[in-house]
Short mmCIF file of C-alpha atoms and ligand atoms in Angstrom, two decimals:
data_model
loop_
_atom_site.label_atom_id
_atom_site.label_comp_id
_atom_site.label_asym_id
_atom_site.label_seq_id
_atom_site.Cartn_x
_atom_site.Cartn_y
_atom_site.Cartn_z
CA UNK A 1085 10.70 4.29 29.22
CA UNK A 1086 7.90 3.42 27.01
CA UNK A 1087 8.31 3.83 23.56
CA UNK A 1088 6.09 4.90 20.81
CA UNK A 1089 6.28 5.10 17.15
CA UNK A 1090 4.62 7.87 15.23
CA UNK A 1091 4.31 8.03 11.44
CA UNK A 1092 3.37 11.15 9.50
CA UNK A 1093 2.16 11.12 5.80
CA UNK A 1094 2.75 13.10 3.00
CA UNK A 1095 -0.29 15.31 3.58
CA UNK A 1096 0.95 15.41 7.15
CA UNK A 1097 4.01 16.94 6.16
CA UNK A 1098 3.13 18.76 3.10
CA UNK A 1099 4.74 22.02 4.34
CA UNK A 1100 6.58 23.79 7.24
CA UNK A 1101 3.48 24.79 9.01
CA UNK A 1102 2.08 21.22 8.74
CA UNK A 1103 5.40 19.75 9.90
CA UNK A 1104 4.97 22.13 13.10
CA UNK A 1105 1.67 20.84 13.37
CA UNK A 1106 2.75 17.30 13.63
CA UNK A 1107 6.10 17.89 16.26
CA UNK A 1108 2.98 19.63 18.32
CA UNK A 1109 1.46 16.08 18.67
CA UNK A 1110 4.80 14.42 18.93
CA UNK A 1111 5.48 17.09 21.96
CA UNK A 1112 2.39 15.99 23.63
CA UNK A 1113 3.12 12.18 23.83
CA UNK A 1114 6.80 13.34 24.97
CA UNK A 1115 4.98 15.12 27.66
CA UNK A 1116 3.29 11.92 28.52
CA UNK A 1117 6.38 10.44 28.99
CA UNK A 1118 7.25 7.96 25.77
CA UNK A 1119 10.63 8.31 24.25
CA UNK A 1120 8.93 8.73 20.22
CA UNK A 1121 10.51 7.26 16.80
CA UNK A 1122 8.78 9.39 14.38
CA UNK A 1123 8.73 7.73 10.61
CA UNK A 1124 8.27 10.65 7.97
CA UNK A 1125 7.19 10.54 4.52
CA UNK A 1126 8.41 12.80 1.89
CA UNK A 1127 5.95 15.96 1.55
CA UNK A 1128 3.03 15.00 -0.54
CA UNK A 1129 3.50 14.75 -4.47
CA UNK A 1130 7.08 14.89 -3.86
CA UNK A 1131 7.81 11.18 -4.44
CA UNK A 1132 5.45 11.35 -7.27
CA UNK A 1133 7.75 14.26 -8.97
CA UNK A 1134 11.02 11.80 -8.15
CA UNK A 1135 9.27 9.25 -9.71
CA UNK A 1136 8.00 11.33 -12.79
CA UNK A 1137 11.83 12.72 -13.05
CA UNK A 1138 13.03 9.04 -13.18
CA UNK A 1139 10.96 7.79 -15.86
CA UNK A 1140 11.74 10.55 -17.97
CA UNK A 1141 15.13 10.23 -17.99
CA UNK A 1142 14.70 6.54 -18.58
CA UNK A 1143 11.83 4.64 -19.18
CA UNK A 1144 13.10 1.06 -18.35
CA UNK A 1145 15.28 2.42 -15.44
CA UNK A 1146 17.78 0.71 -13.26
CA UNK A 1147 16.30 0.15 -9.85
CA UNK A 1148 19.15 1.26 -7.86
CA UNK A 1149 19.57 4.71 -9.39
CA UNK A 1150 15.60 4.69 -9.01
CA UNK A 1151 15.92 4.34 -5.07
CA UNK A 1152 18.74 6.44 -4.99
CA UNK A 1153 16.65 9.43 -6.60
CA UNK A 1154 12.91 8.60 -4.57
CA UNK A 1155 14.73 7.92 -1.82
CA UNK A 1156 15.51 11.80 -1.39
CA UNK A 1157 12.09 12.88 -0.39
CA UNK A 1158 12.24 11.52 3.12
CA UNK A 1159 15.55 12.77 3.77
CA UNK A 1160 14.10 16.33 3.63
CA UNK A 1161 11.45 15.92 5.96
CA UNK A 1162 12.96 14.12 8.74
CA UNK A 1163 15.72 17.04 8.77
CA UNK A 1164 12.98 19.10 9.26
CA UNK A 1165 11.22 17.45 11.65
CA UNK A 1166 14.55 17.02 13.99
CA UNK A 1167 14.88 21.09 13.51
CA UNK A 1168 11.39 21.73 14.06
CA UNK A 1169 11.19 19.34 17.65
CA UNK A 1170 14.39 21.33 18.68
CA UNK A 1171 13.21 24.57 18.21
CA UNK A 1172 10.62 23.24 20.53
CA UNK A 1173 13.56 22.39 22.89
CA UNK A 1174 12.68 18.80 22.59
CA UNK A 1175 15.81 17.01 22.15
CA UNK A 1176 15.78 15.18 18.48
CA UNK A 1177 18.04 13.95 15.98
CA UNK A 1178 17.40 12.49 12.46
CA UNK A 1179 18.24 9.33 10.80
CA UNK A 1180 18.32 8.20 7.16
CA UNK A 1181 17.55 4.15 6.62
CA UNK A 1182 21.39 3.43 6.21
CA UNK A 1183 22.62 4.88 9.69
CA UNK A 1184 20.00 3.15 11.67
CA UNK A 1185 20.60 0.82 9.90
CA UNK A 1186 17.40 -0.14 8.13
CA UNK A 1187 18.89 -3.71 6.89
CA UNK A 1188 16.83 -4.87 3.56
CA UNK A 1189 16.43 -7.33 1.06
CA UNK A 1190 18.42 -5.86 -2.21
CA UNK A 1191 14.99 -6.10 -4.30
CA UNK A 1192 14.97 -2.38 -5.32
CA UNK A 1193 12.25 -0.41 -5.51
CA UNK A 1194 10.23 -3.05 -3.32
CA UNK A 1195 12.80 -3.92 -0.72
CA UNK A 1196 11.79 -5.85 2.40
CA UNK A 1197 13.37 -5.34 5.76
CA UNK A 1198 15.09 -7.57 7.04
CA UNK A 1199 16.34 -6.10 10.52
CA UNK A 1200 16.26 -3.13 12.65
CA UNK A 1201 19.39 -3.43 15.20
CA UNK A 1202 17.95 -1.07 17.79
CA UNK A 1203 21.31 -0.73 19.50
CA UNK A 1204 22.48 2.87 17.90
CA UNK A 1205 18.79 4.80 18.55
CA UNK A 1206 18.59 3.55 21.57
CA UNK A 1207 21.82 4.46 23.40
CA UNK A 1208 20.92 7.95 21.83
CA UNK A 1209 17.64 7.55 23.95
CA UNK A 1210 20.11 6.42 26.91
CA UNK A 1211 21.67 9.83 26.43
CA UNK A 1212 18.47 12.14 26.89
CA UNK A 1213 17.17 12.13 23.13
CA UNK A 1214 13.44 11.88 23.23
CA UNK A 1215 13.10 11.53 19.79
CA UNK A 1216 14.40 9.78 17.02
CA UNK A 1217 12.89 10.75 13.52
CA UNK A 1218 13.33 8.34 10.51
CA UNK A 1219 13.16 8.65 7.14
CA UNK A 1220 10.55 6.25 6.23
CA UNK A 1221 10.32 4.16 3.28
CA UNK A 1222 13.95 3.95 2.69
CA UNK A 1223 16.67 1.18 3.96
CA UNK A 1224 19.91 -0.33 2.76
CA UNK A 1225 21.16 -3.39 1.06
CA UNK A 1226 23.64 -6.44 2.06
CA UNK A 1227 25.32 -4.43 -0.84
CA UNK A 1228 25.18 -0.91 0.72
CA UNK A 1229 22.96 0.79 -1.85
CA UNK A 1230 20.01 2.83 -0.82
CA UNK A 1231 16.68 0.75 -1.30
CA UNK A 1232 13.34 1.76 -1.11
CA UNK A 1233 10.01 -0.53 0.20
CA UNK A 1234 7.39 -0.02 -2.59
CA UNK A 1235 4.64 2.98 -2.65
CA UNK A 1236 3.41 3.84 0.69
CA UNK A 1237 6.58 2.03 2.18
CA UNK A 1238 6.44 4.65 5.41
CA UNK A 1239 3.81 2.63 6.82
CA UNK A 1240 5.92 -0.53 6.87
CA UNK A 1241 8.69 1.29 8.36
CA UNK A 1242 6.38 2.44 10.97
CA UNK A 1243 5.26 -0.82 11.79
CA UNK A 1244 8.75 -2.44 11.76
CA UNK A 1245 10.25 0.23 14.10
CA UNK A 1246 7.24 -0.74 16.41
CA UNK A 1247 8.22 -4.20 16.49
CA UNK A 1248 11.84 -4.15 16.96
CA UNK A 1249 11.56 -1.65 19.24
CA UNK A 1250 8.76 -3.40 21.22
CA UNK A 1251 6.86 -0.07 20.96
CA UNK A 1252 3.50 0.39 22.93
CA UNK A 1253 1.44 1.32 19.91
CA UNK A 1254 2.59 2.03 16.48
CA UNK A 1255 0.19 5.07 15.48
CA UNK A 1256 -0.44 6.05 11.63
CA UNK A 1257 -1.15 9.44 11.65
CA UNK A 1258 -2.98 10.72 7.96
CA UNK A 1259 -5.31 12.76 6.03
CA UNK A 1260 -8.49 10.82 7.01
CA UNK A 1261 -9.66 10.12 11.05
CA UNK A 1262 -9.45 6.30 10.06
CA UNK A 1263 -10.02 3.22 7.82
CA UNK A 1264 -13.77 3.52 6.43
CA UNK A 1265 -15.64 1.03 4.50
CA UNK A 1266 -14.44 2.52 1.00
CA UNK A 1267 -12.40 5.34 -0.02
CA UNK A 1268 -14.79 8.52 1.71
CA UNK A 1269 -13.27 10.42 -1.52
CA UNK A 1270 -15.13 8.45 -3.85
CA UNK A 1271 -18.10 7.21 -1.48
CA UNK A 1272 -19.88 9.86 0.52
CA UNK A 1273 -21.44 7.21 2.67
CA UNK A 1274 -17.94 5.50 3.73
CA UNK A 1275 -18.41 4.69 7.20
CA UNK A 1276 -15.43 4.93 9.72
CA UNK A 1277 -14.86 1.80 11.15
CA UNK A 1278 -13.50 1.88 15.28
CA UNK A 1279 -12.03 -1.27 14.93
CA UNK A 1280 -11.11 -3.63 11.57
CA UNK A 1281 -9.33 -7.12 11.56
CA UNK A 1282 -5.72 -7.56 10.63
CA UNK A 1283 -7.00 -9.94 7.63
CA UNK A 1284 -9.76 -7.52 6.33
CA UNK A 1285 -7.43 -4.78 6.74
CA UNK A 1286 -4.38 -6.74 4.74
CA UNK A 1287 -7.07 -7.97 1.53
CA UNK A 1288 -8.38 -4.44 1.65
CA UNK A 1289 -4.87 -2.95 1.53
CA UNK A 1290 -3.36 -5.45 -1.10
CA UNK A 1291 -6.60 -4.56 -3.15
CA UNK A 1292 -6.03 -0.92 -3.14
CA UNK A 1293 -7.20 0.79 -0.15
CA UNK A 1294 -3.67 3.02 0.28
CA UNK A 1295 -4.45 4.15 3.40
CA UNK A 1296 -1.96 1.48 4.51
CA UNK A 1297 0.73 -0.58 2.70
CA UNK A 1298 -0.05 -4.00 2.73
CA UNK A 1299 3.16 -5.36 4.02
CA UNK A 1300 2.73 -2.94 6.99
CA UNK A 1301 -0.47 -4.93 8.02
CA UNK A 1302 1.65 -8.33 7.49
CA UNK A 1303 3.99 -7.45 9.99
CA UNK A 1304 1.86 -5.99 12.30
CA UNK A 1305 -0.32 -9.15 12.16
CA UNK A 1306 3.27 -11.27 12.72
CA UNK A 1307 4.67 -9.54 15.18
CA UNK A 1308 1.32 -8.39 17.33
CA UNK A 1309 1.76 -4.86 17.11
CA UNK A 1310 -0.78 -2.38 18.34
CA UNK A 1311 -1.59 -0.61 15.26
CA UNK A 1312 -3.68 2.73 15.06
CA UNK A 1313 -4.90 4.73 11.88
CA UNK A 1314 -5.70 8.35 12.94
CA UNK A 1315 -5.86 12.29 11.52
CA UNK A 1316 -3.13 14.49 12.01
CA UNK A 1317 -5.48 17.46 11.43
CA UNK A 1318 -7.59 17.02 14.74
CA UNK A 1319 -7.11 16.92 18.49
CA UNK A 1320 -6.56 13.21 19.55
CA UNK A 1321 -8.11 10.99 22.28
CA UNK A 1322 -6.35 7.84 23.17
CA UNK A 1323 -9.19 5.95 21.27
CA UNK A 1324 -9.61 8.42 18.30
CA UNK A 1325 -9.03 6.40 14.90
CA UNK A 1326 -9.40 3.02 13.85
CA UNK A 1327 -7.72 0.05 15.64
CA UNK A 1328 -6.30 -2.61 13.45
CA UNK A 1329 -6.73 -5.85 15.33
CA UNK A 1330 -7.62 -9.38 15.98
CA UNK A 1331 -10.89 -10.83 14.50
CA UNK A 1332 -11.41 -11.89 18.35
CA UNK A 1333 -11.46 -8.41 19.11
CA UNK A 1334 -14.60 -7.16 17.12
CA UNK A 1335 -18.35 -6.94 18.05
CA UNK A 1336 -19.87 -5.72 14.92
CA UNK A 1337 -20.03 -8.04 11.75
CA UNK A 1338 -21.08 -7.01 8.42
CA UNK A 1339 -20.74 -10.22 5.97
CA UNK A 1340 -18.66 -7.38 3.79
CA UNK A 1341 -16.87 -5.57 5.62
CA UNK A 1342 -15.39 -2.85 2.80
CA UNK A 1343 -15.05 -2.29 -0.76
CA UNK A 1344 -11.55 -1.52 -2.50
CA UNK A 1345 -10.60 -0.21 -5.91
CA UNK A 1346 -7.38 -0.11 -8.02
CA UNK A 1347 -7.53 2.16 -10.34
CA UNK A 1348 -4.27 1.61 -12.44
CA UNK A 1349 -5.06 -1.23 -14.19
CA UNK A 1350 -4.19 -2.63 -17.38
CA UNK A 1351 -5.15 -5.94 -19.26
CA UNK A 1352 -3.26 -7.57 -21.96
CA UNK A 1353 -4.39 -10.27 -24.06
CA UNK A 1354 -1.69 -12.21 -26.11
CA UNK A 1355 -4.38 -13.33 -28.85
CA UNK A 1356 -3.91 -16.67 -30.26
CA UNK A 1357 -0.94 -18.45 -28.97
CA UNK A 1358 0.02 -22.10 -28.61
CA UNK A 1359 -2.68 -24.29 -26.99
CA UNK A 1360 0.47 -26.68 -25.32
CA UNK A 1361 1.98 -27.78 -21.97
CA UNK A 1362 4.30 -25.20 -21.13
CA UNK A 1363 2.88 -22.24 -22.54
CA UNK A 1364 1.81 -20.54 -19.57
CA UNK A 1365 5.24 -20.90 -17.88
CA UNK A 1366 6.66 -19.67 -20.74
CA UNK A 1367 4.55 -16.51 -20.63
CA UNK A 1368 4.64 -16.01 -16.92
CA UNK A 1369 9.03 -16.85 -16.27
CA UNK A 1370 9.04 -13.97 -18.94
CA UNK A 1371 7.63 -11.82 -17.45
CA UNK A 1372 8.18 -12.57 -13.98
CA UNK A 1373 12.26 -11.84 -15.10
CA UNK A 1374 11.47 -8.27 -16.25
CA UNK A 1375 9.77 -7.49 -12.88
CA UNK A 1376 6.41 -7.44 -14.08
CA UNK A 1377 3.72 -8.08 -11.40
CA UNK A 1378 0.92 -9.74 -12.66
CA UNK A 1379 -2.44 -9.97 -10.97
CA UNK A 1380 -5.22 -11.79 -12.54
CA UNK A 1381 -4.94 -14.53 -15.15
CA UNK A 1382 -7.67 -16.22 -17.59
CA UNK A 1383 -6.87 -18.82 -20.06
CA UNK A 1384 -9.95 -18.93 -22.78
CA UNK A 1385 -10.71 -22.32 -23.80
CA UNK A 1386 -8.59 -23.33 -26.95
CA UNK A 1387 -9.50 -24.19 -30.37
CA UNK A 1388 -7.49 -25.92 -32.86
CA UNK A 1389 -4.47 -26.05 -30.95
CA UNK A 1390 -4.83 -22.10 -30.29
CA UNK A 1391 -5.65 -20.12 -27.22
CA UNK A 1392 -6.17 -16.50 -25.94
CA UNK A 1393 -4.28 -15.87 -22.75
CA UNK A 1394 -5.13 -12.43 -20.82
CA UNK A 1395 -3.67 -11.16 -17.59
CA UNK A 1396 -4.02 -7.96 -15.50
CA UNK A 1397 -0.75 -6.08 -14.29
CA UNK A 1398 -0.30 -2.26 -12.98
CA UNK A 1399 -0.63 0.39 -15.68
CA UNK A 1400 2.95 1.51 -15.65
CA UNK A 1401 4.19 -1.65 -16.21
CA UNK A 1402 2.59 -2.27 -19.33
CA UNK A 1403 5.35 -1.15 -21.53
CA UNK A 1404 8.18 -3.68 -19.50
CA UNK A 1405 5.37 -6.67 -20.26
CA UNK A 1406 4.94 -5.91 -23.74
CA UNK A 1407 8.86 -5.55 -24.08
CA UNK A 1408 9.71 -9.14 -22.58
CA UNK A 1409 6.97 -11.16 -24.77
CA UNK A 1410 8.28 -9.43 -27.51
CA UNK A 1411 11.87 -10.62 -26.47
CA UNK A 1412 10.24 -13.81 -25.93
CA UNK A 1413 8.69 -13.94 -29.66
CA UNK A 1414 12.27 -13.18 -30.98
CA UNK A 1415 14.05 -15.27 -29.09
CA UNK A 1416 11.37 -18.14 -31.15
CA UNK A 1417 10.07 -19.54 -27.27
CA UNK A 1418 7.04 -17.80 -27.99
CA UNK A 1419 4.47 -16.97 -30.94
CA UNK A 1420 1.35 -15.55 -30.93
CA UNK A 1421 -0.91 -12.98 -33.58
CA UNK A 1422 -1.11 -10.15 -31.42
CA UNK A 1423 -1.03 -8.76 -27.90
CA UNK A 1424 -3.60 -6.01 -27.10
CA UNK A 1425 -3.31 -3.94 -24.28
CA UNK A 1426 -6.50 -1.95 -22.57
CA UNK A 1427 -4.98 0.53 -20.15
CA UNK A 1428 -8.37 1.70 -19.43
CA UNK A 1429 -9.46 -0.92 -16.60
CA UNK A 1430 -9.66 -0.88 -12.94
CA UNK A 1431 -10.26 -3.72 -9.94
CA UNK A 1432 -13.04 -3.39 -7.71
CA UNK A 1433 -13.53 -6.01 -4.59
CA UNK A 1434 -15.17 -6.85 -1.97
CA UNK A 1435 -13.93 -7.96 1.08
CA UNK A 1436 -15.10 -9.43 4.37
CA UNK A 1437 -14.65 -12.75 6.72
CA UNK A 1438 -18.14 -13.29 7.03
CA UNK A 1439 -18.09 -14.69 3.33
CA UNK A 1440 -16.52 -17.75 5.04
CA UNK A 1441 -19.62 -18.73 6.44
CA UNK A 1442 -22.06 -16.56 3.85
CA UNK A 1443 -22.96 -17.99 0.48
CA UNK A 1444 -24.47 -15.73 -2.28
CA UNK A 1445 -22.01 -12.35 -2.12
CA UNK A 1446 -20.65 -13.10 -5.66
CA UNK A 1447 -24.16 -13.47 -7.15
CA UNK A 1448 -25.11 -10.66 -5.34
CA UNK A 1449 -22.00 -8.57 -6.28
CA UNK A 1450 -22.61 -9.37 -9.94
CA UNK A 1451 -26.45 -8.72 -9.94
CA UNK A 1452 -25.49 -5.19 -8.61
CA UNK A 1453 -22.86 -4.78 -11.47
CA UNK A 1454 -25.16 -6.02 -14.20
CA UNK A 1455 -28.12 -3.62 -12.90
CA UNK A 1456 -25.79 -0.28 -13.53
CA UNK A 1457 -24.51 -1.90 -17.16
CA UNK A 1458 -21.22 -2.84 -15.92
CA UNK A 1459 -19.71 -5.56 -17.96
CA UNK A 1460 -17.01 -7.78 -15.83
CA UNK A 1461 -13.71 -8.54 -17.66
CA UNK A 1462 -12.26 -10.89 -15.40
CA UNK A 1463 -13.33 -12.34 -11.96
CA UNK A 1464 -11.08 -13.60 -9.33
CA UNK A 1465 -11.91 -14.75 -5.82
CA UNK A 1466 -10.38 -16.20 -2.48
CA UNK A 1467 -11.89 -17.28 0.98
CA UNK A 1468 -12.72 -13.64 1.91
CA UNK A 1469 -12.31 -11.77 -1.13
CA UNK A 1470 -14.34 -11.28 -4.49
CA UNK A 1471 -12.70 -9.08 -7.17
CA UNK A 1472 -13.46 -7.74 -10.68
CA UNK A 1473 -12.08 -6.42 -13.73
CA UNK A 1474 -14.24 -3.20 -15.57
CA UNK A 1475 -14.02 -0.40 -17.68
CA UNK A 1476 -12.21 2.22 -15.72
CA UNK A 1477 -15.25 4.79 -16.35
CA UNK A 1478 -17.22 2.36 -14.12
CA UNK A 1479 -14.97 2.47 -11.05
CA UNK A 1480 -16.64 5.19 -8.65
CA UNK A 1481 -20.41 4.12 -9.87
CA UNK A 1482 -19.46 0.46 -8.97
CA UNK A 1483 -17.86 1.01 -5.80
CA UNK A 1484 -20.84 3.40 -4.70
CA UNK A 1485 -23.40 1.01 -5.94
CA UNK A 1486 -21.29 -2.15 -4.26
CA UNK A 1487 -21.57 0.08 -1.22
CA UNK A 1488 -25.24 0.64 -1.02
CA UNK A 1489 -26.28 -2.91 -2.10
CA UNK A 1490 -23.94 -4.53 1.02
CA UNK A 1491 -25.27 -1.94 3.28
CA UNK A 1492 -22.26 -0.81 4.32
CA UNK A 1493 -23.29 2.76 5.63
CA UNK A 1494 -24.90 1.02 8.49
CA UNK A 1495 -22.81 -0.71 11.24
CA UNK A 1496 -23.86 -4.66 11.68
P1 ADP B 838 -0.39 9.31 3.69
O1 ADP B 838 0.35 10.07 2.61
O2 ADP B 838 -0.81 9.78 4.70
O3 ADP B 838 0.39 8.11 3.63
P2 ADP B 838 -1.96 7.78 1.66
O4 ADP B 838 -2.49 8.99 0.59
O5 ADP B 838 -1.22 7.07 1.64
O6 ADP B 838 -1.78 9.23 3.10
O7 ADP B 838 -3.32 7.18 2.25
C1 ADP B 838 -4.50 7.90 3.00
C2 ADP B 838 -5.66 8.18 1.87
O8 ADP B 838 -6.11 6.32 1.65
C3 ADP B 838 -6.50 8.77 2.00
O9 ADP B 838 -6.70 9.84 1.72
C4 ADP B 838 -7.96 8.11 1.34
O10 ADP B 838 -8.16 8.64 -0.14
C5 ADP B 838 -7.06 6.61 0.75
N1 ADP B 838 -7.86 5.23 1.36
C6 ADP B 838 -8.68 4.47 0.26
N2 ADP B 838 -9.35 3.48 0.65
C7 ADP B 838 -9.48 3.81 1.86
C8 ADP B 838 -10.04 3.30 3.29
N3 ADP B 838 -10.60 2.32 2.77
N4 ADP B 838 -10.56 3.99 4.54
C9 ADP B 838 -9.79 5.26 4.60
N5 ADP B 838 -8.82 5.66 3.63
C10 ADP B 838 -8.93 5.30 2.21
N1 LIG B 839 6.59 8.79 0.03
C1 LIG B 839 6.50 7.13 -0.48
C2 LIG B 839 5.38 7.36 -1.63
O1 LIG B 839 4.52 8.36 -1.85
C3 LIG B 839 6.54 6.64 0.72
C4 LIG B 839 5.28 6.71 1.80
O2 LIG B 839 4.80 7.81 1.57
O3 LIG B 839 4.74 5.93 2.57
O4 LIG B 839 5.22 5.94 -1.87
MG1 MG B 840 0.28 6.18 2.84
#
């Protein structure tokens, strides 16, 4: 039997009615003759609640126990989905990550999938089971402990199963009907794309477009998984939604494909650190060891042997960063005047493979922001993207202004 992977995100399994609705979609594919692997998220809001409980209990928590707690939301929806399918007379069974097993690294709270041996589930399919429902977002470390794959990780579970089982397609059912030129929730003019290239999707995801987890796009690109994003709330045809595919399979070509934003950024500045070889190494080793994901970095021009070092990281890692820097200061490996944290910033990025051959995109972006009176705090660029850090209060305005300026509401 051909295998199909269907992933249902949090809003698609938010309550028993929604689970029944999703199960009906699964039934349609089973009726077509597929063996289906269903990957489920936790009910919407559940993972946030669990993460909140962990933080309240232990601010600098042990990531092993974080995983023990936050992985639990998916266990509930996997069992409920299997029961719902059984009620519809569809032979189904649920699996937690460790039972498959979804083997991961031991990097708790952001583990990577290493292997998914398909034998257990294949044996059940051979016995007549039609649907394997797998709890997304979780796996098991070499030490035998439960791990999670980072927020949004069920997308990655889905693509990894599609690769491991050589599935015909991996369908990501969510609360929007595809990938848009920007988040349709903050820009009315956002336009749904029929297709998007792996590379552009990869950048958009890593720059904040949470419709797909970055790692899921990486895996789909590497293992040539046919990846589709579509709505769980609409009747679907075989061509609905957005197909994430190779660049060559796309006709339309805007220089900029989309605008992404990341709301929860923070900017930290170490004021007056010694300007000497090894100082950046000291700072960023301390931060790396503490598990802080540093993103943008700027070092000011030094004066009198001192300089300022500014970097950005996710807002919820500021405390970790401050603690790590304070430790380094106590151990006398780092000396500075003060550490200033600005937690009210956001990152806005424009992405497009057209930038490889078009110049002037950065200048246009900066002009648009300046016309709106928005000050840029940090800039970074790569071959196909430009990112800026700005005050969070201007985030939506910036996204909308850039969407307009690059004509993203019109197909190229
Ligand atoms: P799920 O719970 O199904 O995994 P997510 O909330 O993780 O859903 O992702 C879907 C959301 O991603 C949408 O509701 C939308 O607000 C957001 N999003 C951000 N950028 C985009 C984009 N470019 N295209 C579509 N959705 C986007
Ligand atoms: N439930 C997890 C989260 O909210 C994983 C997912 O939904 O993809 O991050
Ligand atoms: Mg998601």
